[in-house]
mmCIF file of C-alpha atoms and ligand atoms in Angstrom:
data_model
loop_
_atom_site.group_PDB
_atom_site.id
_atom_site.type_symbol
_atom_site.label_atom_id
_atom_site.label_comp_id
_atom_site.label_asym_id
_atom_site.label_seq_id
_atom_site.Cartn_x
_atom_site.Cartn_y
_atom_site.Cartn_z
ATOM 1 C CA UNK A 10 53.631 45.416 89.262
ATOM 2 C CA UNK A 11 49.891 45.629 91.105
ATOM 3 C CA UNK A 12 50.068 46.778 94.471
ATOM 4 C CA UNK A 13 48.235 44.018 95.711
ATOM 5 C CA UNK A 14 51.541 42.069 94.758
ATOM 6 C CA UNK A 15 53.819 43.980 96.671
ATOM 7 C CA UNK A 16 51.105 43.447 99.535
ATOM 8 C CA UNK A 17 51.408 39.268 99.670
ATOM 9 C CA UNK A 18 55.142 39.847 99.745
ATOM 10 C CA UNK A 19 54.905 42.707 102.658
ATOM 11 C CA UNK A 20 52.235 39.464 104.229
ATOM 12 C CA UNK A 21 54.893 36.911 103.165
ATOM 13 C CA UNK A 22 57.484 38.729 105.643
ATOM 14 C CA UNK A 23 54.865 38.482 109.046
ATOM 15 C CA UNK A 24 53.492 41.313 107.871
ATOM 16 C CA UNK A 25 50.094 42.104 109.447
ATOM 17 C CA UNK A 26 47.729 44.880 107.877
ATOM 18 C CA UNK A 27 49.036 47.894 110.259
ATOM 19 C CA UNK A 28 53.222 47.169 109.296
ATOM 20 C CA UNK A 29 51.167 47.021 105.575
ATOM 21 C CA UNK A 30 49.741 50.023 105.842
ATOM 22 C CA UNK A 31 53.026 51.375 107.748
ATOM 23 C CA UNK A 32 55.809 49.973 104.900
ATOM 24 C CA UNK A 33 53.135 52.015 102.268
ATOM 25 C CA UNK A 34 52.938 55.200 104.391
ATOM 26 C CA UNK A 35 56.451 55.503 104.117
ATOM 27 C CA UNK A 36 56.903 54.081 100.150
ATOM 28 C CA UNK A 37 53.378 56.306 98.881
ATOM 29 C CA UNK A 38 54.352 59.429 101.506
ATOM 30 C CA UNK A 39 57.924 58.947 100.368
ATOM 31 C CA UNK A 40 58.925 60.145 104.103
ATOM 32 C CA UNK A 41 62.348 60.445 104.922
ATOM 33 C CA UNK A 42 64.664 58.206 104.902
ATOM 34 C CA UNK A 43 65.882 58.114 108.581
ATOM 35 C CA UNK A 44 62.528 59.217 110.111
ATOM 36 C CA UNK A 45 61.065 55.885 108.842
ATOM 37 C CA UNK A 46 64.377 53.479 109.409
ATOM 38 C CA UNK A 47 63.480 53.795 113.277
ATOM 39 C CA UNK A 48 59.836 53.082 113.231
ATOM 40 C CA UNK A 49 59.980 50.141 110.566
ATOM 41 C CA UNK A 50 62.867 48.767 113.124
ATOM 42 C CA UNK A 51 60.976 49.292 115.941
ATOM 43 C CA UNK A 52 57.535 48.575 114.669
ATOM 44 C CA UNK A 53 58.322 45.495 111.675
ATOM 45 C CA UNK A 54 59.462 41.903 111.672
ATOM 46 C CA UNK A 55 62.590 40.967 112.294
ATOM 47 C CA UNK A 56 62.675 38.755 108.722
ATOM 48 C CA UNK A 57 60.533 42.252 106.885
ATOM 49 C CA UNK A 58 63.574 44.497 107.862
ATOM 50 C CA UNK A 59 65.908 42.689 106.933
ATOM 51 C CA UNK A 60 63.911 42.737 102.880
ATOM 52 C CA UNK A 61 63.500 45.951 103.777
ATOM 53 C CA UNK A 62 66.293 47.292 102.110
ATOM 54 C CA UNK A 63 65.306 45.972 98.650
ATOM 55 C CA UNK A 64 62.361 45.727 98.365
ATOM 56 C CA UNK A 65 62.312 49.894 98.698
ATOM 57 C CA UNK A 66 65.256 49.589 96.353
ATOM 58 C CA UNK A 67 62.818 47.479 94.181
ATOM 59 C CA UNK A 68 60.080 50.394 94.392
ATOM 60 C CA UNK A 69 62.519 52.740 92.975
ATOM 61 C CA UNK A 70 63.525 51.313 90.142
ATOM 62 C CA UNK A 71 59.520 51.598 89.716
ATOM 63 C CA UNK A 72 59.830 55.157 88.195
ATOM 64 C CA UNK A 73 62.925 56.313 87.616
ATOM 65 C CA UNK A 74 63.982 60.146 86.845
ATOM 66 C CA UNK A 75 64.721 60.411 83.620
ATOM 67 C CA UNK A 76 64.550 64.518 82.556
ATOM 68 C CA UNK A 77 62.866 67.357 84.106
ATOM 69 C CA UNK A 78 61.779 70.175 81.594
ATOM 70 C CA UNK A 79 60.391 73.114 84.068
ATOM 71 C CA UNK A 80 57.981 75.632 82.670
ATOM 72 C CA UNK A 81 57.069 79.464 83.461
ATOM 73 C CA UNK A 82 53.676 78.866 85.941
ATOM 74 C CA UNK A 83 55.406 76.883 88.628
ATOM 75 C CA UNK A 84 54.903 73.550 86.389
ATOM 76 C CA UNK A 85 56.811 71.202 85.212
ATOM 77 C CA UNK A 86 57.394 67.789 83.261
ATOM 78 C CA UNK A 87 58.931 65.081 84.270
ATOM 79 C CA UNK A 88 59.573 61.820 81.875
ATOM 80 C CA UNK A 89 59.631 58.759 84.011
ATOM 81 C CA UNK A 90 61.716 55.594 83.491
ATOM 82 C CA UNK A 91 59.641 52.478 84.625
ATOM 83 C CA UNK A 92 61.036 49.235 85.056
ATOM 84 C CA UNK A 93 61.047 47.808 81.633
ATOM 85 C CA UNK A 94 62.777 50.810 80.582
ATOM 86 C CA UNK A 95 59.429 52.505 78.651
ATOM 87 C CA UNK A 96 59.027 56.163 79.439
ATOM 88 C CA UNK A 97 56.040 58.344 80.436
ATOM 89 C CA UNK A 98 55.184 61.784 81.654
ATOM 90 C CA UNK A 99 54.214 63.137 84.678
ATOM 91 C CA UNK A 100 53.287 67.173 85.604
ATOM 92 C CA UNK A 101 54.696 68.456 88.529
ATOM 93 C CA UNK A 102 51.495 71.840 89.139
ATOM 94 C CA UNK A 103 51.835 75.033 89.991
ATOM 95 C CA UNK A 104 49.726 74.394 94.090
ATOM 96 C CA UNK A 105 51.176 70.989 95.384
ATOM 97 C CA UNK A 106 49.317 69.129 92.014
ATOM 98 C CA UNK A 107 50.120 66.603 90.250
ATOM 99 C CA UNK A 108 50.126 64.567 86.837
ATOM 100 C CA UNK A 109 50.299 60.910 85.970
ATOM 101 C CA UNK A 110 49.685 58.301 83.925
ATOM 102 C CA UNK A 111 47.805 55.864 83.507
ATOM 103 C CA UNK A 112 48.856 54.060 80.461
ATOM 104 C CA UNK A 113 51.951 53.787 77.852
ATOM 105 C CA UNK A 114 49.748 54.658 74.597
ATOM 106 C CA UNK A 115 46.608 55.192 74.282
ATOM 107 C CA UNK A 116 44.105 52.418 72.425
ATOM 108 C CA UNK A 117 41.507 55.324 72.128
ATOM 109 C CA UNK A 118 42.718 57.661 68.946
ATOM 110 C CA UNK A 119 41.523 60.643 69.925
ATOM 111 C CA UNK A 120 41.915 62.792 66.839
ATOM 112 C CA UNK A 121 44.166 65.304 68.600
ATOM 113 C CA UNK A 122 45.900 63.628 70.778
ATOM 114 C CA UNK A 123 49.866 62.827 70.637
ATOM 115 C CA UNK A 124 49.617 60.088 72.687
ATOM 116 C CA UNK A 125 46.581 58.704 71.236
ATOM 117 C CA UNK A 126 48.831 58.361 67.340
ATOM 118 C CA UNK A 127 50.491 55.151 68.863
ATOM 119 C CA UNK A 128 47.942 52.743 70.137
ATOM 120 C CA UNK A 129 48.177 51.383 73.425
ATOM 121 C CA UNK A 130 51.656 50.373 74.173
ATOM 122 C CA UNK A 131 51.226 48.936 77.276
ATOM 123 C CA UNK A 132 49.594 49.429 80.653
ATOM 124 C CA UNK A 133 51.055 51.346 83.645
ATOM 125 C CA UNK A 134 50.858 49.147 87.276
ATOM 126 C CA UNK A 135 49.013 50.788 90.396
ATOM 127 C CA UNK A 136 52.573 50.650 91.464
ATOM 128 C CA UNK A 137 54.305 52.295 89.008
ATOM 129 C CA UNK A 138 51.440 54.318 89.345
ATOM 130 C CA UNK A 139 52.036 55.477 93.095
ATOM 131 C CA UNK A 140 55.267 55.611 92.392
ATOM 132 C CA UNK A 141 54.952 58.019 90.047
ATOM 133 C CA UNK A 142 53.973 60.401 93.004
ATOM 134 C CA UNK A 143 56.404 58.993 95.637
ATOM 135 C CA UNK A 144 59.205 60.093 92.765
ATOM 136 C CA UNK A 145 56.975 63.755 92.232
ATOM 137 C CA UNK A 146 57.145 63.715 96.665
ATOM 138 C CA UNK A 147 61.185 63.704 96.107
ATOM 139 C CA UNK A 148 60.899 67.146 94.617
ATOM 140 C CA UNK A 149 57.947 69.011 96.457
ATOM 141 C CA UNK A 150 54.760 68.725 97.722
ATOM 142 C CA UNK A 151 51.571 66.536 96.451
ATOM 143 C CA UNK A 152 48.049 67.321 97.765
ATOM 144 C CA UNK A 153 46.272 66.487 94.776
ATOM 145 C CA UNK A 154 46.340 63.627 91.963
ATOM 146 C CA UNK A 155 44.593 64.839 88.541
ATOM 147 C CA UNK A 156 45.028 61.081 86.242
ATOM 148 C CA UNK A 157 45.149 62.910 82.626
ATOM 149 C CA UNK A 158 48.525 62.364 82.199
ATOM 150 C CA UNK A 159 48.551 59.724 79.117
ATOM 151 C CA UNK A 160 46.155 56.871 78.678
ATOM 152 C CA UNK A 161 42.956 56.293 79.258
ATOM 153 C CA UNK A 162 42.114 55.188 83.332
ATOM 154 C CA UNK A 163 39.107 53.357 82.379
ATOM 155 C CA UNK A 164 41.403 51.260 79.825
ATOM 156 C CA UNK A 165 42.992 50.234 82.782
ATOM 157 C CA UNK A 166 40.680 49.859 85.750
ATOM 158 C CA UNK A 167 42.012 47.543 88.102
ATOM 159 C CA UNK A 168 44.706 48.977 88.555
ATOM 160 C CA UNK A 169 44.378 52.254 88.148
ATOM 161 C CA UNK A 170 41.141 51.633 90.907
ATOM 162 C CA UNK A 171 43.881 49.719 93.216
ATOM 163 C CA UNK A 172 46.668 52.841 92.795
ATOM 164 C CA UNK A 173 43.517 55.971 94.336
ATOM 165 C CA UNK A 174 43.311 53.491 96.858
ATOM 166 C CA UNK A 175 46.219 53.730 98.072
ATOM 167 C CA UNK A 176 46.544 57.163 97.252
ATOM 168 C CA UNK A 177 43.643 58.651 99.521
ATOM 169 C CA UNK A 178 44.870 56.379 102.488
ATOM 170 C CA UNK A 179 48.219 55.144 103.837
ATOM 171 C CA UNK A 180 49.194 57.978 100.475
ATOM 172 C CA UNK A 181 47.483 61.062 102.390
ATOM 173 C CA UNK A 182 45.933 62.252 99.551
ATOM 174 C CA UNK A 183 42.054 63.477 99.866
ATOM 175 C CA UNK A 184 39.495 61.885 97.415
ATOM 176 C CA UNK A 185 38.612 64.906 96.261
ATOM 177 C CA UNK A 186 41.399 65.269 95.357
ATOM 178 C CA UNK A 187 42.323 62.637 92.992
ATOM 179 C CA UNK A 188 41.188 63.340 89.592
ATOM 180 C CA UNK A 189 39.758 60.078 87.084
ATOM 181 C CA UNK A 190 39.732 61.923 83.965
ATOM 182 C CA UNK A 191 38.083 59.561 81.950
ATOM 183 C CA UNK A 192 35.948 59.767 77.887
ATOM 184 C CA UNK A 193 33.669 57.798 79.875
ATOM 185 C CA UNK A 194 32.773 54.379 80.308
ATOM 186 C CA UNK A 195 29.309 52.201 81.298
ATOM 187 C CA UNK A 196 32.660 50.351 83.953
ATOM 188 C CA UNK A 197 33.598 53.671 84.902
ATOM 189 C CA UNK A 198 29.992 54.480 86.283
ATOM 190 C CA UNK A 199 29.455 51.363 87.824
ATOM 191 C CA UNK A 200 32.745 51.079 90.170
ATOM 192 C CA UNK A 201 34.203 53.995 90.715
ATOM 193 C CA UNK A 202 30.524 55.315 93.179
ATOM 194 C CA UNK A 203 31.720 51.444 95.078
ATOM 195 C CA UNK A 204 34.657 51.755 95.661
ATOM 196 C CA UNK A 205 36.079 52.446 99.541
ATOM 197 C CA UNK A 206 38.013 55.700 97.954
ATOM 198 C CA UNK A 207 35.382 57.780 96.263
ATOM 199 C CA UNK A 208 37.768 60.170 93.055
ATOM 200 C CA UNK A 209 35.656 62.947 92.153
ATOM 201 C CA UNK A 210 35.169 62.827 87.880
ATOM 202 C CA UNK A 211 36.657 65.436 84.999
ATOM 203 C CA UNK A 212 34.709 64.114 81.950
ATOM 204 C CA UNK A 213 36.419 64.784 78.464
ATOM 205 C CA UNK A 214 33.420 65.800 76.644
ATOM 206 C CA UNK A 215 34.546 68.053 73.804
ATOM 207 C CA UNK A 216 31.208 68.365 71.918
ATOM 208 C CA UNK A 217 27.850 68.429 72.508
ATOM 209 C CA UNK A 218 27.216 66.583 69.304
ATOM 210 C CA UNK A 219 27.726 62.230 69.152
ATOM 211 C CA UNK A 220 28.756 62.032 65.640
ATOM 212 C CA UNK A 221 31.212 64.829 66.384
ATOM 213 C CA UNK A 222 32.455 63.045 69.411
ATOM 214 C CA UNK A 223 32.393 59.623 67.175
ATOM 215 C CA UNK A 224 35.495 61.460 64.792
ATOM 216 C CA UNK A 225 37.430 63.363 67.764
ATOM 217 C CA UNK A 226 37.277 60.361 69.925
ATOM 218 C CA UNK A 227 36.899 57.444 67.271
ATOM 219 C CA UNK A 228 37.320 54.416 70.161
ATOM 220 C CA UNK A 229 36.053 56.094 72.839
ATOM 221 C CA UNK A 230 32.724 53.719 73.929
ATOM 222 C CA UNK A 231 29.727 54.814 72.310
ATOM 223 C CA UNK A 232 28.094 56.778 75.262
ATOM 224 C CA UNK A 233 25.921 59.892 73.460
ATOM 225 C CA UNK A 234 26.668 63.367 75.672
ATOM 226 C CA UNK A 235 23.307 63.539 76.878
ATOM 227 C CA UNK A 236 24.681 59.538 78.486
ATOM 228 C CA UNK A 237 27.530 60.781 79.808
ATOM 229 C CA UNK A 238 26.266 64.217 81.477
ATOM 230 C CA UNK A 239 23.321 62.090 83.055
ATOM 231 C CA UNK A 240 25.411 59.196 84.954
ATOM 232 C CA UNK A 241 27.930 62.132 85.685
ATOM 233 C CA UNK A 242 25.402 63.874 87.206
ATOM 234 C CA UNK A 243 24.596 61.010 89.523
ATOM 235 C CA UNK A 244 28.902 59.737 90.385
ATOM 236 C CA UNK A 245 28.207 64.394 90.751
ATOM 237 C CA UNK A 246 24.967 64.230 93.614
ATOM 238 C CA UNK A 247 26.530 60.259 94.986
ATOM 239 C CA UNK A 248 29.178 62.190 95.920
ATOM 240 C CA UNK A 249 28.958 65.669 96.914
ATOM 241 C CA UNK A 250 32.110 66.743 93.727
ATOM 242 C CA UNK A 251 31.362 68.062 90.621
ATOM 243 C CA UNK A 252 31.475 67.024 87.435
ATOM 244 C CA UNK A 253 34.600 68.602 86.085
ATOM 245 C CA UNK A 254 33.721 68.696 81.974
ATOM 246 C CA UNK A 255 36.945 68.725 79.571
ATOM 247 C CA UNK A 256 36.594 71.067 76.767
ATOM 248 C CA UNK A 257 39.445 70.278 74.845
ATOM 249 C CA UNK A 258 39.024 73.689 72.414
ATOM 250 C CA UNK A 259 39.324 73.578 69.036
ATOM 251 C CA UNK A 260 39.702 76.433 65.864
ATOM 252 C CA UNK A 261 36.315 76.332 63.601
ATOM 253 C CA UNK A 262 35.426 72.725 64.727
ATOM 254 C CA UNK A 263 34.300 72.840 68.511
ATOM 255 C CA UNK A 264 33.238 76.382 68.838
ATOM 256 C CA UNK A 265 30.777 77.442 67.705
ATOM 257 C CA UNK A 266 27.526 79.464 68.394
ATOM 258 C CA UNK A 267 25.980 75.574 67.833
ATOM 259 C CA UNK A 268 27.841 74.336 71.024
ATOM 260 C CA UNK A 269 27.342 76.844 72.968
ATOM 261 C CA UNK A 270 23.872 76.835 72.847
ATOM 262 C CA UNK A 271 24.538 72.388 73.052
ATOM 263 C CA UNK A 272 26.032 72.945 76.286
ATOM 264 C CA UNK A 273 23.924 75.251 77.866
ATOM 265 C CA UNK A 274 21.278 72.258 77.083
ATOM 266 C CA UNK A 275 23.030 70.439 78.203
ATOM 267 C CA UNK A 276 24.725 71.476 81.444
ATOM 268 C CA UNK A 277 22.301 73.861 82.714
ATOM 269 C CA UNK A 278 21.196 73.005 86.377
ATOM 270 C CA UNK A 279 24.035 70.089 86.382
ATOM 271 C CA UNK A 280 26.251 70.673 89.264
ATOM 272 C CA UNK A 281 29.073 70.544 86.737
ATOM 273 C CA UNK A 282 32.761 73.127 85.666
ATOM 274 C CA UNK A 283 33.364 73.761 81.400
ATOM 275 C CA UNK A 284 37.459 73.290 82.375
ATOM 276 C CA UNK A 285 38.194 74.902 78.545
ATOM 277 C CA UNK A 286 41.404 73.680 77.093
ATOM 278 C CA UNK A 287 42.431 75.377 73.818
ATOM 279 C CA UNK A 288 44.122 72.803 72.325
ATOM 280 C CA UNK A 289 47.657 72.850 71.587
ATOM 281 C CA UNK A 290 49.743 71.820 69.286
ATOM 282 C CA UNK A 291 50.438 68.865 67.463
ATOM 283 C CA UNK A 292 52.735 68.476 64.942
ATOM 284 C CA UNK A 293 51.038 67.297 62.115
ATOM 285 C CA UNK A 294 46.923 66.970 63.134
ATOM 286 C CA UNK A 295 44.479 69.113 61.296
ATOM 287 C CA UNK A 296 43.459 71.392 64.151
ATOM 288 C CA UNK A 297 44.262 75.111 65.211
ATOM 289 C CA UNK A 298 44.495 76.305 68.634
ATOM 290 C CA UNK A 299 42.331 79.378 68.836
ATOM 291 C CA UNK A 300 43.127 83.071 69.528
ATOM 292 C CA UNK A 301 42.913 83.318 73.959
ATOM 293 C CA UNK A 302 40.538 86.434 73.324
ATOM 294 C CA UNK A 303 37.966 84.257 71.081
ATOM 295 C CA UNK A 304 38.586 80.857 74.220
ATOM 296 C CA UNK A 305 37.829 83.983 76.954
ATOM 297 C CA UNK A 306 34.592 85.316 75.221
ATOM 298 C CA UNK A 307 33.762 81.739 74.373
ATOM 299 C CA UNK A 308 33.503 81.597 78.613
ATOM 300 C CA UNK A 309 32.159 84.414 78.818
ATOM 301 C CA UNK A 310 29.049 84.068 76.929
ATOM 302 C CA UNK A 311 28.860 80.394 78.989
ATOM 303 C CA UNK A 312 29.420 81.854 82.216
ATOM 304 C CA UNK A 313 26.560 84.942 81.492
ATOM 305 C CA UNK A 314 24.633 81.384 80.448
ATOM 306 C CA UNK A 315 24.697 80.346 84.068
ATOM 307 C CA UNK A 316 27.243 77.816 83.462
ATOM 308 C CA UNK A 317 30.471 77.725 86.039
ATOM 309 C CA UNK A 318 33.461 78.024 83.257
ATOM 310 C CA UNK A 319 36.705 78.155 83.914
ATOM 311 C CA UNK A 320 39.317 78.599 81.395
ATOM 312 C CA UNK A 321 43.021 76.659 81.462
ATOM 313 C CA UNK A 322 46.570 76.630 79.806
ATOM 314 C CA UNK A 323 46.868 73.044 80.166
ATOM 315 C CA UNK A 324 50.300 72.679 82.849
ATOM 316 C CA UNK A 325 53.894 72.798 81.326
ATOM 317 C CA UNK A 326 52.232 73.495 78.159
ATOM 318 C CA UNK A 327 55.313 76.556 77.526
ATOM 319 C CA UNK A 328 57.787 73.403 77.526
ATOM 320 C CA UNK A 329 55.652 71.209 74.446
ATOM 321 C CA UNK A 330 52.410 70.875 73.754
ATOM 322 C CA UNK A 331 49.539 68.128 74.606
ATOM 323 C CA UNK A 332 50.282 64.679 76.182
ATOM 324 C CA UNK A 333 52.097 62.580 75.616
ATOM 325 C CA UNK A 334 54.327 65.238 73.397
ATOM 326 C CA UNK A 335 57.847 65.212 75.496
ATOM 327 C CA UNK A 336 57.665 60.751 75.241
ATOM 328 C CA UNK A 337 56.763 61.301 71.922
ATOM 329 C CA UNK A 338 60.342 63.570 71.388
ATOM 330 C CA UNK A 339 62.465 61.717 73.757
ATOM 331 C CA UNK A 340 61.999 58.424 71.339
ATOM 332 C CA UNK A 341 62.633 61.444 68.686
ATOM 333 C CA UNK A 342 64.996 63.234 69.185
ATOM 334 C CA UNK A 343 64.891 65.185 66.290
ATOM 335 C CA UNK A 344 61.736 66.461 67.266
ATOM 336 C CA UNK A 345 61.777 70.383 68.103
ATOM 337 C CA UNK A 346 60.764 71.428 71.717
ATOM 338 C CA UNK A 347 58.427 73.933 70.427
ATOM 339 C CA UNK A 348 57.648 76.720 72.440
ATOM 340 C CA UNK A 349 54.360 78.784 72.851
ATOM 341 C CA UNK A 350 53.621 82.343 74.755
ATOM 342 C CA UNK A 351 52.703 81.635 78.354
ATOM 343 C CA UNK A 352 49.489 83.686 78.679
ATOM 344 C CA UNK A 353 47.367 84.043 82.098
ATOM 345 C CA UNK A 354 44.193 82.145 83.229
ATOM 346 C CA UNK A 355 40.797 83.736 83.121
HETATM 347 C C1 LIG B 613 45.603 63.294 78.321
HETATM 348 S S1 LIG B 613 43.758 62.792 78.524
HETATM 349 C C2 LIG B 613 44.057 61.786 79.715
HETATM 350 C C3 LIG B 613 42.327 60.769 80.414
HETATM 351 C C4 LIG B 613 41.432 60.648 79.275
HETATM 352 N N1 LIG B 613 41.951 59.702 78.687
HETATM 353 C C5 LIG B 613 41.257 62.005 78.698
HETATM 354 O O1 LIG B 613 40.881 61.417 77.787
HETATM 355 O O2 LIG B 613 40.176 62.393 79.742
HETATM 356 C C6 LIG B 613 43.889 64.808 79.587
HETATM 357 C C7 LIG B 613 42.905 65.792 78.313
HETATM 358 O O3 LIG B 613 44.104 65.827 78.243
HETATM 359 C C8 LIG B 613 43.574 66.748 76.912
HETATM 360 N N2 LIG B 613 44.298 66.092 75.783
HETATM 361 C C9 LIG B 613 45.347 65.490 74.544
HETATM 362 N N3 LIG B 613 45.332 66.671 73.247
HETATM 363 C C10 LIG B 613 44.969 67.279 74.041
HETATM 364 C C11 LIG B 613 45.988 68.515 73.345
HETATM 365 N N4 LIG B 613 47.189 68.916 72.053
HETATM 366 N N5 LIG B 613 45.672 70.020 73.845
HETATM 367 C C12 LIG B 613 44.167 70.051 74.750
HETATM 368 N N6 LIG B 613 44.766 69.554 75.084
HETATM 369 C C13 LIG B 613 44.583 67.855 75.035
HETATM 370 C C14 LIG B 613 42.232 65.211 76.760
HETATM 371 O O4 LIG B 613 41.114 65.966 75.883
HETATM 372 C C15 LIG B 613 41.646 65.079 78.639
HETATM 373 O O5 LIG B 613 40.552 66.431 79.091
HETATM 374 S S1 LIG B 614 42.588 62.195 74.754
HETATM 375 FE FE1 LIG B 614 43.021 61.419 76.953
HETATM 376 S S2 LIG B 614 41.457 59.384 76.135
HETATM 377 FE FE2 LIG B 614 41.794 60.305 74.090
HETATM 378 S S3 LIG B 614 44.018 60.160 72.876
HETATM 379 FE FE3 LIG B 614 44.179 60.962 74.495
HETATM 380 S S4 LIG B 614 44.693 59.645 76.635
HETATM 381 FE FE4 LIG B 614 43.725 58.958 75.553
#
């Protein structure tokens, strides 16, 4: 469902913009029903008050908790069932963060990502994206939302931008705490600066070699690493937030000395943070997770060369590997849970 459809319905029931905002705030912030009910009945037009229980029930049905898989680092993976029965993953991150899904499946087909193996199944509607946040907020506070779950936000831009606008206003999330993660697409660099809520941007770079990037991200738009960084820098300067470059570290593939030199060449002097994430092993994929020592050594070398580098353990990893694995296992219950020993983050 689109948020715009919900807004139209509220307007048809007599809501003015303030009423609309109030209902959206109660929903997206998962505010307590009792306090909300008193406020709502006091402020809203009678036809809307009469319909509110049905609307509240419909919004709750957009994203229901299927199962919860706690990690050992304060994170938890949530398997979420959407209204039509499709499953997506959200992840409760340490420090009040939440990772949400923007598509069921993904058309980009990155060769290291479980979500990419199915192709695109369907878009996640803007209201379903916000519903993931509302659901998470019934469990714990959410002050940061990263669009790093299943799917490519650039391929579902209208829905993602609509959700961002709501989360950054009625949803009470600071704009720089909304993180749009993408393989990069010219439409992203045109659309994001124009929105009323400008999110922070994470660009999944993974290599400084255009030919290797085409192999690893077979159906990503053909922007070269240089073009990506140039467009990212313009956005960073316009918003005042650094670009987070994502680098899934694949042993023997994108961890060479040449790549390190390429990163220094590309990112020196840029308003940027490099997030290195050692590959989360996905069954059947031809990649190896580098040792933590090797990854830490690369991060230290980049630091010494002036590149702000963070080595990250992706959240919830001890309950399952890369994004989409929990969903894949739910679809095929015989798939075993792969346990990985958690290690500290540099
Ligand atoms: C799942 S994607 C979703 C957002 C967007 N499609 C993108 O690629 O930026 C978020 C991040 O997860 C990373 N990722 C996917 N599969 C991974 C794996 N098996 N191990 C480590 N990181 C992985 C991607 O490289 C990307 O940076
Ligand atoms: S890493 Fe992102 S773009 Fe690539 S297949 Fe996975 S979800 Fe899609």
